[in-house]
Coordinates of C-alpha atoms in Angstrom, one line a residue:
Chain A
M602 CA 166.4 160.7 90.7
A603 CA 169.8 159.2 91.1
A604 CA 171.4 162.6 90.9
L605 CA 169.1 163.9 93.5
T606 CA 169.8 161.0 95.8
G607 CA 173.5 161.6 95.4
S608 CA 173.3 165.3 96.1
A609 CA 171.0 164.7 99.1
G610 CA 173.8 162.7 100.6
A611 CA 175.8 165.8 101.3
A612 CA 174.3 168.3 103.7
G613 CA 172.9 171.5 102.5
L614 CA 172.8 170.7 98.8
L615 CA 169.1 170.0 98.6
P616 CA 167.2 173.0 97.0
S617 CA 164.8 174.9 99.1
L618 CA 161.1 175.1 98.0
S619 CA 161.1 179.0 98.0
V620 CA 157.4 179.3 97.3
P621 CA 156.0 182.4 99.0
G622 CA 153.3 181.5 101.4
V623 CA 154.5 178.0 102.1
T624 CA 156.5 177.6 105.3
E625 CA 160.0 176.4 104.4
L626 CA 161.0 173.2 106.2
K627 CA 164.6 172.4 107.1
P628 CA 166.1 169.9 104.7
L629 CA 168.4 167.1 106.1
S630 CA 170.6 164.8 104.2
R631 CA 169.7 161.2 104.5
Y632 CA 173.0 160.8 106.3
E633 CA 172.1 163.4 108.9
A634 CA 168.6 162.0 109.4
M635 CA 170.0 158.5 110.0
R636 CA 172.2 159.8 112.8
L637 CA 169.3 161.4 114.7
G638 CA 168.9 159.9 118.2
P639 CA 166.2 157.5 119.3
G640 CA 164.0 160.4 120.4
W641 CA 163.2 161.0 116.8
S642 CA 160.3 159.5 114.9
H643 CA 160.7 158.8 111.2
S644 CA 157.9 159.0 108.7
C645 CA 158.2 157.8 105.2
H646 CA 155.8 158.8 102.4
A647 CA 155.9 158.2 98.7
M648 CA 154.7 160.1 95.6
L649 CA 153.8 157.7 92.8
Y650 CA 153.5 159.4 89.5
A651 CA 153.3 158.6 85.8
P652 CA 153.6 160.7 82.6
N653 CA 150.1 161.1 81.3
P654 CA 149.6 162.0 77.6
G655 CA 145.8 162.5 78.2
M656 CA 144.0 165.8 77.6
L657 CA 141.2 167.1 79.8
F658 CA 138.2 168.2 77.6
G659 CA 140.4 167.2 74.7
R660 CA 142.7 170.3 75.1
I661 CA 144.2 170.6 78.6
P662 CA 147.4 168.5 78.8
L663 CA 147.3 166.4 82.0
R664 CA 151.1 165.9 81.8
Y665 CA 151.4 163.6 84.9
A666 CA 149.1 161.5 87.0
V667 CA 150.2 162.0 90.7
L668 CA 148.7 160.0 93.5
M669 CA 147.5 161.2 96.8
Q670 CA 144.9 159.9 99.2
M671 CA 142.0 161.1 101.3
R672 CA 142.9 159.9 104.8
F673 CA 140.7 158.7 107.6
D674 CA 141.1 162.1 109.3
G675 CA 139.6 164.0 106.3
L676 CA 143.0 165.3 105.2
L677 CA 144.9 164.7 102.0
G678 CA 148.2 163.0 102.2
F679 CA 150.7 160.7 100.5
P680 CA 150.7 156.9 101.0
G681 CA 153.0 156.0 103.8
G682 CA 153.4 156.3 107.6
F683 CA 155.7 156.0 110.5
V684 CA 158.6 153.6 110.4
D685 CA 160.0 152.1 113.6
R686 CA 163.7 152.1 112.9
R687 CA 164.4 149.7 115.7
Y688 CA 162.8 147.0 113.5
W689 CA 162.9 148.2 109.9
S690 CA 164.9 150.1 107.4
L691 CA 163.2 153.1 106.1
E692 CA 162.3 151.4 102.8
D693 CA 161.2 148.1 104.4
G694 CA 159.0 150.1 106.8
L695 CA 157.6 152.2 104.0
N696 CA 156.8 149.1 101.9
R697 CA 155.2 147.4 104.8
V698 CA 152.8 150.4 105.2
L699 CA 152.2 150.7 101.4
G700 CA 151.4 147.0 101.2
L701 CA 148.4 147.5 103.4
G702 CA 146.9 150.3 101.3
L703 CA 148.3 149.8 97.8
G704 CA 149.1 146.1 97.6
C705 CA 151.3 146.2 94.6
V706 CA 154.3 148.5 94.7
R707 CA 157.8 148.3 96.4
L708 CA 160.1 151.2 96.7
T709 CA 163.9 151.1 97.1
E710 CA 166.6 153.5 98.3
A711 CA 166.9 154.6 94.7
D712 CA 163.4 156.2 95.0
Y713 CA 164.5 158.4 98.0
L714 CA 164.0 162.0 97.3
C715 CA 164.5 164.1 100.5
S716 CA 164.2 164.4 104.3
H717 CA 162.8 167.4 106.1
L718 CA 162.2 168.3 109.8
T719 CA 158.5 168.7 110.5
E720 CA 157.0 171.5 112.4
G721 CA 155.0 171.0 115.6
P722 CA 155.8 169.9 119.1
H723 CA 157.0 166.4 118.2
R724 CA 160.4 165.3 116.9
V725 CA 159.6 163.9 113.5
V726 CA 161.7 163.7 110.5
A727 CA 159.8 163.2 107.3
H728 CA 161.4 161.1 104.5
F729 CA 160.0 161.4 101.1
Y730 CA 160.2 159.1 98.1
A731 CA 159.1 159.5 94.5
R732 CA 158.8 156.7 91.9
Q733 CA 157.9 157.2 88.3
L734 CA 155.7 154.5 86.9
T735 CA 153.9 154.0 83.6
L736 CA 150.3 155.2 83.5
E737 CA 149.2 151.6 83.3
E738 CA 151.2 150.7 86.5
L739 CA 149.8 153.7 88.3
H740 CA 146.3 152.7 87.3
T741 CA 146.9 149.2 88.6
I742 CA 147.9 150.7 91.9
E743 CA 144.6 152.7 92.0
I744 CA 142.7 149.5 91.4
C745 CA 144.7 147.6 94.1
A746 CA 143.9 150.5 96.5
V747 CA 140.2 150.2 96.1
H748 CA 140.4 146.5 96.7
S749 CA 142.8 146.8 99.6
R750 CA 142.1 146.1 103.2
D751 CA 142.7 149.7 104.2
H752 CA 140.1 151.0 101.8
G753 CA 137.3 152.8 103.6
L754 CA 139.3 152.6 106.9
E755 CA 142.7 154.4 107.0
V756 CA 142.3 155.4 103.4
M757 CA 139.0 156.9 102.1
G758 CA 140.1 156.9 98.5
M759 CA 143.0 157.7 96.1
V760 CA 142.9 160.9 94.1
R761 CA 145.0 162.2 91.3
V762 CA 146.4 165.7 91.7
P763 CA 145.5 168.1 88.9
L764 CA 148.7 169.8 87.7
Y765 CA 147.2 172.3 85.3
T766 CA 145.6 175.6 85.9
Q767 CA 142.4 176.4 84.1
K768 CA 141.6 179.7 82.6
D769 CA 139.7 181.0 85.6
R770 CA 143.2 180.8 87.4
M771 CA 141.7 178.6 90.2
G772 CA 140.5 175.4 88.6
G773 CA 143.1 172.6 88.8
L774 CA 146.2 172.9 91.0
P775 CA 145.2 176.1 92.8
N776 CA 141.9 174.8 94.0
F777 CA 143.6 171.5 94.9
L778 CA 146.2 173.3 97.0
G779 CA 143.3 175.0 98.8
N780 CA 142.2 171.6 100.3
S781 CA 143.4 170.5 103.7
F782 CA 146.6 168.5 104.0
I783 CA 148.3 166.5 106.7
G784 CA 151.6 167.6 108.2
T785 CA 154.2 168.1 105.6
A786 CA 152.2 166.7 102.6
K787 CA 151.5 169.9 100.9
F788 CA 155.2 171.0 101.2
Q789 CA 156.4 167.6 99.9
L790 CA 154.0 167.8 97.0
L791 CA 155.2 171.2 96.0
F792 CA 158.8 170.3 96.6
A793 CA 158.6 167.2 94.5
L794 CA 156.8 169.0 91.6
K795 CA 159.6 171.5 91.7
V796 CA 162.7 169.4 91.9
L797 CA 161.4 166.7 89.5
N798 CA 160.5 169.5 87.0
M799 CA 156.9 168.4 86.8
V800 CA 155.5 172.0 87.2
P801 CA 157.4 175.1 86.5
E802 CA 158.4 176.9 89.7
E803 CA 156.5 180.1 88.8
K804 CA 153.3 178.1 88.2
L805 CA 153.6 176.6 91.7
A806 CA 154.1 180.1 93.1
E807 CA 151.0 181.4 91.2
A808 CA 148.9 178.4 92.3
V809 CA 149.8 179.0 96.0
A810 CA 149.2 182.7 95.7
A811 CA 145.8 182.2 94.0
T812 CA 144.8 179.8 96.9
Q813 CA 145.7 182.3 99.5
K814 CA 143.8 185.1 97.9
Q815 CA 140.8 182.8 97.7
K816 CA 141.1 181.6 101.3
K817 CA 140.4 184.8 103.1
P818 CA 136.9 185.4 101.7
A819 CA 136.1 181.7 102.1
A820 CA 137.0 181.7 105.8
E821 CA 135.3 185.0 106.6
P822 CA 133.5 186.7 103.7
A823 CA 134.4 190.4 103.4
A824 CA 131.5 192.7 103.8
V825 CA 131.4 193.6 100.1
T826 CA 131.3 189.9 99.0
A827 CA 128.6 189.1 101.5
N828 CA 126.5 192.0 100.3
V829 CA 126.8 191.1 96.7
T830 CA 126.0 187.5 97.4
T831 CA 122.9 188.5 99.4
A832 CA 121.8 190.8 96.6
N833 CA 122.1 188.0 94.1
V834 CA 120.1 185.6 96.2
T835 CA 117.4 188.2 96.8
T836 CA 117.1 189.0 93.1
T837 CA 117.1 185.3 92.2
T838 CA 114.5 184.5 94.7
A839 CA 112.3 187.3 93.5
A840 CA 112.7 186.1 89.9
V841 CA 111.8 182.5 90.9
T842 CA 108.7 183.6 92.7
A843 CA 107.7 185.5 89.6
A844 CA 108.4 182.6 87.4
V845 CA 106.5 180.2 89.5
T846 CA 103.6 182.6 89.7
A847 CA 103.4 183.5 86.1
N848 CA 105.3 180.6 84.6
Q849 CA 107.2 182.9 82.3
I850 CA 110.5 184.5 82.8
V851 CA 112.8 186.5 80.6
A852 CA 116.4 185.4 81.3
K853 CA 119.3 184.5 79.1
P854 CA 121.2 181.3 79.7
A855 CA 124.7 182.0 81.1
N856 CA 127.4 181.6 78.6
E857 CA 129.9 180.5 81.2
L858 CA 129.3 178.6 84.4
A859 CA 132.7 178.7 86.0
N860 CA 132.5 177.5 89.6
Q861 CA 129.2 175.7 89.1
P862 CA 128.6 172.0 89.6
L863 CA 130.3 169.5 87.4
A864 CA 129.3 169.7 83.8
V865 CA 130.0 166.7 81.7
S866 CA 129.1 168.2 78.5
M867 CA 131.2 167.0 75.6
A868 CA 128.1 165.5 74.0
E869 CA 125.6 168.1 75.0
P870 CA 124.1 170.7 72.6
A871 CA 126.2 173.8 72.2
A872 CA 123.6 176.0 73.8
E873 CA 123.7 174.2 77.1
P874 CA 125.7 176.2 79.6
T875 CA 128.7 174.2 80.9
A876 CA 131.8 174.6 82.9
E877 CA 133.8 174.1 79.8
P878 CA 134.6 177.7 78.9
A879 CA 136.5 177.8 82.2
A880 CA 138.3 174.6 81.5
E881 CA 141.0 175.7 79.1
A882 CA 144.5 175.6 80.5
M883 CA 146.3 178.9 80.9
A884 CA 148.9 179.5 78.3
E885 CA 152.3 178.6 79.7
Chain B
M271 CA 112.9 159.1 101.4
A272 CA 109.4 158.7 100.2
A273 CA 108.1 160.9 103.0
L274 CA 110.7 163.6 102.1
T275 CA 109.8 163.4 98.4
G276 CA 106.2 163.9 99.3
S277 CA 106.7 166.9 101.5
A278 CA 109.2 168.4 99.0
G279 CA 106.3 168.5 96.6
A280 CA 104.6 171.2 98.6
A281 CA 106.4 174.5 98.7
G282 CA 108.1 175.6 101.9
L283 CA 108.0 172.3 103.8
L284 CA 111.6 171.3 103.2
P285 CA 113.6 171.9 106.4
S286 CA 116.4 174.5 106.3
L287 CA 119.9 173.5 107.1
S288 CA 120.3 176.0 109.9
V289 CA 124.0 175.3 110.5
P290 CA 125.8 178.5 111.6
G291 CA 128.5 179.5 109.2
V292 CA 127.0 177.8 106.2
T293 CA 125.0 180.1 103.8
E294 CA 121.4 178.9 103.7
L295 CA 120.2 178.2 100.2
K296 CA 116.6 178.8 99.1
P297 CA 114.8 175.5 98.9
L298 CA 112.3 174.9 96.0
S299 CA 109.8 172.2 95.7
R300 CA 110.3 170.0 92.6
Y301 CA 107.1 171.3 91.3
E302 CA 108.3 174.9 91.6
A303 CA 111.7 174.0 90.1
M304 CA 110.1 172.3 87.1
R305 CA 108.1 175.4 86.3
L306 CA 111.2 177.7 86.1
G307 CA 111.6 179.2 82.6
P308 CA 114.1 178.2 79.9
G309 CA 116.6 180.7 81.3
W310 CA 117.4 178.4 84.1
S311 CA 120.0 175.7 84.1
H312 CA 119.3 172.5 86.1
S313 CA 122.1 170.5 87.8
C314 CA 121.5 167.1 89.2
H315 CA 123.9 165.4 91.7
A316 CA 123.6 162.3 93.8
M317 CA 124.8 161.2 97.2
L318 CA 125.3 157.4 97.2
Y319 CA 125.7 156.0 100.7
A320 CA 125.6 152.7 102.6
P321 CA 125.3 151.7 106.2
N322 CA 128.8 150.7 107.3
P323 CA 129.3 148.5 110.3
G324 CA 133.1 148.9 110.2
M325 CA 135.2 150.4 112.9
L326 CA 138.2 152.6 112.3
F327 CA 141.1 151.5 114.5
G328 CA 138.7 148.8 115.8
R329 CA 136.8 151.4 117.9
I330 CA 135.5 154.3 115.9
P331 CA 132.1 153.5 114.3
L332 CA 132.1 154.5 110.6
R333 CA 128.3 154.3 110.5
Y334 CA 127.9 155.1 106.8
A335 CA 130.1 155.2 103.7
V336 CA 129.2 158.3 101.7
L337 CA 130.7 158.9 98.2
M338 CA 132.1 162.1 96.9
Q339 CA 134.7 162.7 94.2
M340 CA 137.7 164.8 93.6
R341 CA 136.9 166.7 90.4
F342 CA 139.1 167.8 87.5
D343 CA 139.1 171.3 89.0
G344 CA 140.6 170.3 92.3
L345 CA 137.3 170.6 94.2
L346 CA 135.2 168.0 96.0
G347 CA 131.8 167.4 94.6
F348 CA 129.1 164.8 94.2
P349 CA 128.7 162.7 91.0
G350 CA 126.4 164.4 88.6
G351 CA 126.3 167.4 86.3
F352 CA 124.1 169.7 84.3
V353 CA 121.0 168.3 82.6
D354 CA 119.5 169.8 79.5
R355 CA 115.8 169.7 80.1
R356 CA 115.0 170.2 76.5
Y357 CA 116.2 166.7 75.8
W358 CA 116.2 164.8 79.1
S359 CA 114.2 164.3 82.3
L360 CA 116.1 165.2 85.4
E361 CA 116.7 161.5 86.2
D362 CA 117.6 160.5 82.6
G363 CA 120.1 163.3 82.4
L364 CA 121.5 162.5 85.8
N365 CA 121.9 158.8 84.9
R366 CA 123.5 159.7 81.6
V367 CA 126.2 161.7 83.5
L368 CA 126.6 159.0 86.2
G369 CA 127.0 156.4 83.5
L370 CA 130.2 158.1 82.3
G371 CA 131.8 158.2 85.7
L372 CA 130.3 155.4 87.7
G373 CA 129.1 152.9 85.2
C374 CA 126.7 150.9 87.3
V375 CA 124.0 152.8 89.1
R376 CA 120.6 154.2 88.0
L377 CA 118.6 156.6 90.0
T378 CA 114.8 157.2 89.9
E379 CA 112.4 159.9 91.0
A380 CA 112.1 158.0 94.3
D381 CA 115.7 159.0 95.1
Y382 CA 114.9 162.7 94.7
L383 CA 115.7 164.6 97.9
C384 CA 115.6 168.4 97.3
S385 CA 116.1 171.3 95.0
H386 CA 117.9 174.6 95.9
L387 CA 118.7 177.8 94.2
T388 CA 122.4 178.3 93.9
E389 CA 124.3 181.5 94.6
G390 CA 126.3 183.3 92.0
P391 CA 125.6 185.2 88.9
H392 CA 124.0 182.4 87.0
R393 CA 120.5 181.0 87.2
V394 CA 121.1 177.5 88.3
V395 CA 118.8 175.3 90.3
A396 CA 120.5 172.4 91.9
H397 CA 118.6 169.1 92.3
F398 CA 119.9 166.6 94.7
Y399 CA 119.3 162.9 95.0
A400 CA 120.3 160.3 97.6
R401 CA 120.3 156.6 97.3
Q402 CA 121.0 154.1 100.0
L403 CA 122.9 151.1 98.9
T404 CA 124.4 148.1 100.5
L405 CA 128.1 148.5 101.4
E406 CA 128.9 145.8 98.7
E407 CA 127.0 147.8 96.1
L408 CA 128.7 151.0 97.0
H409 CA 132.1 149.2 96.8
T410 CA 131.2 148.0 93.4
I411 CA 130.5 151.5 92.3
E412 CA 133.9 152.6 93.6
I413 CA 135.5 149.8 91.5
C414 CA 133.4 150.8 88.5
A415 CA 134.6 154.4 88.9
V416 CA 138.3 153.6 88.9
H417 CA 137.7 151.6 85.7
S418 CA 135.5 154.2 84.1
R419 CA 136.3 156.4 81.1
D420 CA 136.1 159.6 83.2
H421 CA 138.7 158.3 85.7
G422 CA 141.7 160.6 85.6
L423 CA 139.9 163.1 83.4
E424 CA 136.7 164.7 84.8
V425 CA 137.0 162.6 88.0
M426 CA 140.4 162.4 89.7
G427 CA 139.1 159.8 92.3
M428 CA 136.2 158.8 94.5
V429 CA 136.5 159.4 98.2
R430 CA 134.4 158.4 101.2
V431 CA 133.4 161.1 103.6
P432 CA 134.4 160.5 107.3
L433 CA 131.3 161.1 109.4
Y434 CA 132.9 160.7 112.8
T435 CA 134.9 163.3 114.8
Q436 CA 138.1 162.2 116.4
K437 CA 139.2 163.1 119.9
D438 CA 141.2 166.1 118.7
R439 CA 137.9 167.6 117.5
M440 CA 139.3 168.1 114.0
G441 CA 140.0 164.6 112.7
G442 CA 137.2 163.2 110.5
L443 CA 134.3 165.3 109.4
P444 CA 135.6 168.7 110.6
N445 CA 138.8 168.4 108.6
F446 CA 136.9 167.0 105.7
L447 CA 134.6 170.1 105.7
G448 CA 137.7 172.2 105.6
N449 CA 138.5 171.0 102.1
S450 CA 137.4 172.9 99.0
F451 CA 134.0 172.1 97.5
I452 CA 132.3 173.0 94.2
G453 CA 129.2 175.2 94.2
T454 CA 126.5 173.8 96.4
A455 CA 128.2 170.5 97.3
K456 CA 129.1 171.3 100.9
F457 CA 125.6 172.6 101.6
Q458 CA 124.0 169.5 100.0
L459 CA 126.3 167.2 102.0
L460 CA 125.4 168.8 105.3
F461 CA 121.7 169.0 104.3
A462 CA 121.5 165.3 103.4
L463 CA 123.4 164.2 106.5
K464 CA 120.9 166.2 108.5
V465 CA 117.6 165.3 106.9
L466 CA 118.5 161.6 106.5
N467 CA 119.5 161.5 110.2
M468 CA 123.0 160.3 109.3
V469 CA 124.8 162.8 111.6
P470 CA 123.1 164.5 114.6
E471 CA 122.5 168.2 113.8
E472 CA 124.6 169.4 116.7
K473 CA 127.6 167.3 115.5
L474 CA 127.2 169.0 112.1
A475 CA 127.2 172.4 113.7
E476 CA 130.3 171.5 115.8
A477 CA 132.1 170.2 112.8
V478 CA 131.5 173.4 110.8
A479 CA 132.4 175.6 113.7
A480 CA 135.7 173.6 114.3
T481 CA 136.5 174.1 110.6
Q482 CA 136.0 177.8 110.8
K483 CA 138.1 178.3 113.9
Q484 CA 140.9 176.4 112.1
K485 CA 140.5 178.2 108.8
K486 CA 141.5 181.6 110.0
P487 CA 145.0 180.7 111.2
A488 CA 145.5 178.5 108.1
A489 CA 144.7 181.4 105.8
E490 CA 146.6 184.0 107.7
P491 CA 148.4 182.9 110.8
A492 CA 147.6 185.0 113.9
A493 CA 150.7 186.5 115.4
V494 CA 150.7 184.3 118.4
T495 CA 150.4 181.1 116.4
A496 CA 153.1 182.1 114.0
N497 CA 155.4 182.9 116.9
V498 CA 154.8 179.6 118.6
T499 CA 155.5 177.8 115.4
T500 CA 158.6 179.7 114.7
A501 CA 159.8 179.0 118.2
N502 CA 159.2 175.3 117.7
V503 CA 161.1 175.2 114.5
T504 CA 164.0 177.0 115.9
T505 CA 164.2 174.7 118.9
T506 CA 163.9 171.7 116.7
T507 CA 166.5 172.9 114.2
A508 CA 169.0 173.6 117.0
A509 CA 168.3 170.2 118.5
V510 CA 169.0 168.5 115.2
T511 CA 172.2 170.4 114.7
A512 CA 173.3 169.3 118.1
A513 CA 172.3 165.7 117.4
V514 CA 174.1 165.6 114.1
T515 CA 177.2 167.1 115.6
A516 CA 177.3 165.0 118.8
N517 CA 175.2 162.1 117.6
Q518 CA 173.4 162.0 120.9
I519 CA 170.2 163.6 122.0
V520 CA 168.0 163.4 124.9
A521 CA 164.4 163.5 123.8
K522 CA 161.3 161.5 124.6
P523 CA 159.2 160.0 121.8
A524 CA 155.9 161.8 121.6
N525 CA 153.0 159.9 123.1
E526 CA 150.6 161.4 120.7
L527 CA 151.2 162.5 117.1
A528 CA 147.9 164.1 116.2
N529 CA 148.2 166.0 113.0
Q530 CA 151.3 164.1 111.9
P531 CA 151.7 162.0 108.7
L532 CA 149.5 159.0 108.4
A533 CA 150.4 156.3 110.9
V534 CA 149.2 152.8 110.0
S535 CA 150.1 151.3 113.2
M536 CA 147.8 148.5 114.3
A537 CA 150.6 146.0 114.0
E538 CA 153.4 148.3 115.3
P539 CA 155.0 147.9 118.7
A540 CA 153.3 149.8 121.4
A541 CA 156.2 152.1 122.0
E542 CA 156.0 153.5 118.4
P543 CA 154.4 156.9 118.4
T544 CA 151.3 156.9 116.2
A545 CA 148.3 158.9 115.3
E546 CA 146.1 156.5 117.1
P547 CA 145.7 158.3 120.4
A548 CA 144.0 161.0 118.5
A549 CA 141.8 158.6 116.6
E550 CA 139.1 157.8 119.1
A551 CA 135.7 159.1 118.3
M552 CA 134.3 161.7 120.5
A553 CA 131.6 160.5 122.8
E554 CA 128.2 161.4 121.3

């Protein structure tokens, strides 16, 4: 982190994100950002993360726990907010906001990661911080958050970001990136995962690409998809009607229920269909 | 709830969702669902909710706290999972799964709300439960969840669903519905909000419609949108370059920062631009 802070001090040395499909934001050195005029608003957000030795389903390495939050506006974002530089340093302002929602963490200039100009009609420069914690410290922050005065108001809940990709190529980070994010949060997440070497760059690109392939049918189903779906529903409905009528049905349990409701199935009989077959991490 | 359970016992009496843009799922009575053959998988999920007298920013009625969770696969869903009916009743199976993630809630048949056939290649019938709690009970469940053994594994965090719509017509429920959901969860959320009279039907339709308008540019920006964005970025970049060079810039702080990073601003000076102006609920 210290090395990054140092290089960020000189203009133009910050790496770009370079993930196809994600709009590149203009990086600024902290020095440049601090010299912006009073017409500029400064936002400060922080990524709190911890190495996580845990394994999902006993076999998918979690690698890191990374905290984001569901905000009052229904979007995912990092803890933080605007800082009025007339009254506060960036870090004091950030800590003030974090104090409302997280209660028990203080960041310093050593946690500074990068600054970027945001898109949109307003003059906002987004400063981003990252602090590595132990998993116990991170868990304590989650507990603080659910007890904090912001809980259920500005913050609807903290969530950890899945960094793995499951075998179906969507489960985990790709699906997560398909959620809705505030302002620069998605860019900052990807940027931090890249520059802190938490996820290999090609995995980030694959995850973003998978999201974008998925998005189109979700927004407006292609004719083919819609037809197939309708056909399935019709068949299923007919089958149910038959089953209800005759109370007998010949059907094999599915072997794999990818994309079905949450299966918590470690202790279930082997014959029970579960989401597990889709839950293995892709080989990296 | 009792009345609903009663009517759900007779086939065809369950109301349809009837929200344009959301695929209608076929409702089944509990009686019908219980007579499906062994080739069918049964999933049980629960919506836990509580009347919430709180006001966001002191003026937006929260009305209810409704619990969902960020799952291991990066999708939002309700607590629950598959139930193996060879060994468990629906409710016992559901409580078994809830016990892993929430620790401290038990549902009964009186909490049963509806059953629907799911889409997709597998024969799955999704049972849905809803239980009204006090806000204190619901908060206790959130605290249980963050301490539970599933936390950070199958469940990445609990979130409350914003039921209001902010003045910008996206903040709150519309944005939330723009996130990614597992299987039938989005349908079940909308269905429960409708039949339990938690959100007026026309507000649900408006929220879904707003999401769909938004989704298209998000998935693949229209030419016009892309151009405007690019123009903004170019202007901003030029302005910053000028500012950094000359260290002076003429720019007015934005009055309204809708769609910008989280502003926690109740205690900030009035001149500080915040997200608040966009945070008023739409008149209903």
